CSV table of C-alpha atoms in Angstrom, one decimal:
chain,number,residue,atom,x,y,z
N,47,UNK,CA,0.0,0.0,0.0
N,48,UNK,CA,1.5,3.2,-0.5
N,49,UNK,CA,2.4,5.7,1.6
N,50,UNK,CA,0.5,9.0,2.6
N,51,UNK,CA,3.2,12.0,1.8
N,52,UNK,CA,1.8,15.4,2.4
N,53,UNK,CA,3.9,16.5,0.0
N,54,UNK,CA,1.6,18.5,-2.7
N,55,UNK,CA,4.9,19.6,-4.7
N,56,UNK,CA,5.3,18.2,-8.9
N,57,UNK,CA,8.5,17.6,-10.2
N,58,UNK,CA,9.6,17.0,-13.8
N,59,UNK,CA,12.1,18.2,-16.2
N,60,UNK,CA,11.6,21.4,-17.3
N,61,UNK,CA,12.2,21.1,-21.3
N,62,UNK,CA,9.6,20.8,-24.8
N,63,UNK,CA,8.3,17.1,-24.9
N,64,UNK,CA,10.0,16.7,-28.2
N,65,UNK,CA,13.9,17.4,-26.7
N,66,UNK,CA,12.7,15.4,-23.3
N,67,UNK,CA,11.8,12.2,-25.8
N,68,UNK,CA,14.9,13.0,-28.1
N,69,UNK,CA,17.5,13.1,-25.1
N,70,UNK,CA,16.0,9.4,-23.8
N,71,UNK,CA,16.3,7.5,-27.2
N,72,UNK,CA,20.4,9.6,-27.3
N,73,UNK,CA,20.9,8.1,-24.0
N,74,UNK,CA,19.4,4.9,-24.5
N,75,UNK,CA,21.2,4.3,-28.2
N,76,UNK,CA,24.3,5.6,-26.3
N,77,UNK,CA,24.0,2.5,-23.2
N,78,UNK,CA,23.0,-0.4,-26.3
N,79,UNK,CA,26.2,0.4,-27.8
N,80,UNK,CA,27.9,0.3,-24.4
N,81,UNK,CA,26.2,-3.5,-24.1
N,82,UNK,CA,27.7,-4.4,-27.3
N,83,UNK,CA,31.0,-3.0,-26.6
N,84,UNK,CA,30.9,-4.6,-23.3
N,85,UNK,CA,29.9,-7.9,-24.5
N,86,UNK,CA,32.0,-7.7,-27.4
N,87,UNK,CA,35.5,-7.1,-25.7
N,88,UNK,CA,34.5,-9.2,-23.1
N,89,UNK,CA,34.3,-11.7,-26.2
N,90,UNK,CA,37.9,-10.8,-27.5
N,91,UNK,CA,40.0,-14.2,-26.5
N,92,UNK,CA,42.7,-12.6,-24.9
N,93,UNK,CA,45.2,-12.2,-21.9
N,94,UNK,CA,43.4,-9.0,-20.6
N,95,UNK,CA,40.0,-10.6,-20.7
N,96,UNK,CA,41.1,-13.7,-18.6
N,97,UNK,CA,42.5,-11.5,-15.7
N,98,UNK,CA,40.2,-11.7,-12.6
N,99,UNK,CA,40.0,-8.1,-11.8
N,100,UNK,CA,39.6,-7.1,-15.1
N,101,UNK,CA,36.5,-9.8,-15.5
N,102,UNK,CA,35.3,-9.2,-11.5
N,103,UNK,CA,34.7,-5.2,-12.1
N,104,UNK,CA,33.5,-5.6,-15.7
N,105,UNK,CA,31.2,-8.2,-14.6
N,106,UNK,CA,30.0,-6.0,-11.9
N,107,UNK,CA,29.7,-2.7,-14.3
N,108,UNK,CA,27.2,-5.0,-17.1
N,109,UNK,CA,25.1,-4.4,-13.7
N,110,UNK,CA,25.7,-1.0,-13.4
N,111,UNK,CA,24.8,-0.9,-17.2
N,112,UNK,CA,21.4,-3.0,-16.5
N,113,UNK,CA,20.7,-0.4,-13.7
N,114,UNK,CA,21.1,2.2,-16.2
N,115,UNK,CA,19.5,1.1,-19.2
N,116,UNK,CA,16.5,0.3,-16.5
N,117,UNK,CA,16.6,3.9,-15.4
N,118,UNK,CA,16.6,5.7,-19.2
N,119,UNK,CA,13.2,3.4,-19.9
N,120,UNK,CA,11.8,4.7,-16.5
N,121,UNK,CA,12.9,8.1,-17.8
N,122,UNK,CA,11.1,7.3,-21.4
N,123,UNK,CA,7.7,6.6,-19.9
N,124,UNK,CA,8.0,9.0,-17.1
N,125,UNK,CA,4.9,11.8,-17.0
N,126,UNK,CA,5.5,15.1,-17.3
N,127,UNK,CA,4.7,15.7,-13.5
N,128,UNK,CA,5.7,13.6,-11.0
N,129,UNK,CA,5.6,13.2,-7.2
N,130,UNK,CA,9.0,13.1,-5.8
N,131,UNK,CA,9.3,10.0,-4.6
N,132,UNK,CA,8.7,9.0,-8.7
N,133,UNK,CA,10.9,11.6,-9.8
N,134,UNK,CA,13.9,10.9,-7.2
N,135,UNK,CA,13.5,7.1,-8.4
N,136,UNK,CA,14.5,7.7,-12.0
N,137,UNK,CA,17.1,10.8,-11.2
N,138,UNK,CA,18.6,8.8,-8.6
N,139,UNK,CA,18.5,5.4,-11.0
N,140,UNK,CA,20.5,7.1,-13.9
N,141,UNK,CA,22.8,9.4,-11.9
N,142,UNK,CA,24.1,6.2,-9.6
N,143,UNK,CA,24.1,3.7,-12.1
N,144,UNK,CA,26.1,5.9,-14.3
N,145,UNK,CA,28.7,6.6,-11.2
N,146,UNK,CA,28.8,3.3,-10.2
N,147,UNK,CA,29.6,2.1,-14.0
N,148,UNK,CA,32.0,4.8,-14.7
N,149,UNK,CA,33.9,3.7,-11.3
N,150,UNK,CA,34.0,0.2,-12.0
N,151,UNK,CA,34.9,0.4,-15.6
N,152,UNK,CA,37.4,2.6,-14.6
N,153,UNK,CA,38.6,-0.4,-12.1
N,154,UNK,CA,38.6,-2.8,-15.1
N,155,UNK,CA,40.7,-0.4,-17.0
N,156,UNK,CA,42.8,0.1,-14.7
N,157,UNK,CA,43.3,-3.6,-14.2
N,158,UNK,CA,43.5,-4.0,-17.7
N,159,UNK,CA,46.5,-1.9,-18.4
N,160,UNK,CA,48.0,-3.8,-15.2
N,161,UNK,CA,47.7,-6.6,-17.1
N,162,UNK,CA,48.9,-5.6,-20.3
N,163,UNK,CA,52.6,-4.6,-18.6
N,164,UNK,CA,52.1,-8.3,-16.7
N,165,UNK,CA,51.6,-10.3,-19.6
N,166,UNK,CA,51.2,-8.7,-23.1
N,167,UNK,CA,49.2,-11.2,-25.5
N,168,UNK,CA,49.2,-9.0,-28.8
N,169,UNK,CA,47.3,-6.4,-30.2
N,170,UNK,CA,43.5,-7.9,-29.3
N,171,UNK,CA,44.8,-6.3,-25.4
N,172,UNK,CA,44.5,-3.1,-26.8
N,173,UNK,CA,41.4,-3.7,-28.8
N,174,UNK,CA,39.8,-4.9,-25.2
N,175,UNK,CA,41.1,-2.1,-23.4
N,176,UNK,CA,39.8,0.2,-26.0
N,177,UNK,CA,36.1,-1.5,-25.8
N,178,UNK,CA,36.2,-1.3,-22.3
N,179,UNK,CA,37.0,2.1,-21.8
N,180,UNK,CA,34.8,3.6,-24.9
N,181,UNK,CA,31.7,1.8,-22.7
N,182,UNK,CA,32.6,4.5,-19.8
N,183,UNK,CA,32.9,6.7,-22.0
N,184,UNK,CA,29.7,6.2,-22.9
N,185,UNK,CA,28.3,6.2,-19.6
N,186,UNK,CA,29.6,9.5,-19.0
N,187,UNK,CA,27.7,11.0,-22.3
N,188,UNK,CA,24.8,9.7,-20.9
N,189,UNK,CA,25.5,11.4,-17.5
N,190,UNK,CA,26.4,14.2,-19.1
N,191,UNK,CA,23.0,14.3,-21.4
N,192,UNK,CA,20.9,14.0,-18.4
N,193,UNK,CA,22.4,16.3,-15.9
N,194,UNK,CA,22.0,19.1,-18.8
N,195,UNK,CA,17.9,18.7,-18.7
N,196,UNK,CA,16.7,21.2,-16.4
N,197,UNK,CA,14.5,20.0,-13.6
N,198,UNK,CA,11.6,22.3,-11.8
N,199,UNK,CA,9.7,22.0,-8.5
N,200,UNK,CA,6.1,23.5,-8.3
N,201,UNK,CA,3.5,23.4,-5.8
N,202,UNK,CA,0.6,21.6,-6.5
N,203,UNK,CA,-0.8,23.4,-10.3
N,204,UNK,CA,-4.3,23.1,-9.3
């Protein structure tokens, strides 16, 4: 059952419909090629891809990923006024998935270059290293998209 909140303020992002719609499908498009570029290093038979902290935080940020991708579609169908309990859940859903990702992909790069001076395989390291990292990058575009929609707080319109 939900709870009472007292509470009569809306929040939303304050932008045309149009840009609101056309910043989710850019964010979204921007985390499905992060999966694929996740998925496809991870693929890359290599000696960076078989080092257990590279595959322990990159395993970890496909979660972060799922979080995110989760939070965009929330954002998608999200109605132009919200109570903040609804809001918060979606804010808070992309701007901490996208920090925990970034973190732990920067971890598995890190790790990654670690294990590129430990034991260098060939050339597919640095094609790994290179998918993992353009997926934070990624992540970060997506931060960045979302943190430039403005945001409003009103009392109740009625």
């Amino acid at each position: 059952m939900p709870r009472f909140t007292a509470n009569t303020r809306w929040y939303g992002w304050n932008a045309p419909k149009e840009i609101l719609k056309k910043t989710g499908w850019q964010m979204l498009l921007l985390l499905l090629l992060s999966t694929v570029l996740s998925l496809a290093g991870g693929m890359i038979p290599t000696g960076v891809t078989r080092h257990n902290w590279v595959s322990f935080a990159a395993t970890a940020a496909l979660v972060a990923l799922a979080a995110e991708i989760i939070g965009v579609v929330r954002f998608l169908r999200a109605k132009e006024q919200m109570l903040q309990r609804d809001f918060e859940g979606v804010d808070h859903m992309i701007r901490l998935s996208c920090l925990f990702h970034l973190i732990l992909t920067a971890v598995a790069v890190l790790a990654a270059i670690v294990s590129c001076i430990q034991s260098w395989t060939g050339y597919t390291d640095l094609l790994a290293l290179a998918a993992l990292a353009l997926t934070g990058v990624c992540s970060f575009l997506v931060l960045h998209k979302y943190r430039s929609l403005p945001t409003y707080d009103i009392e109740n319109p009625e």
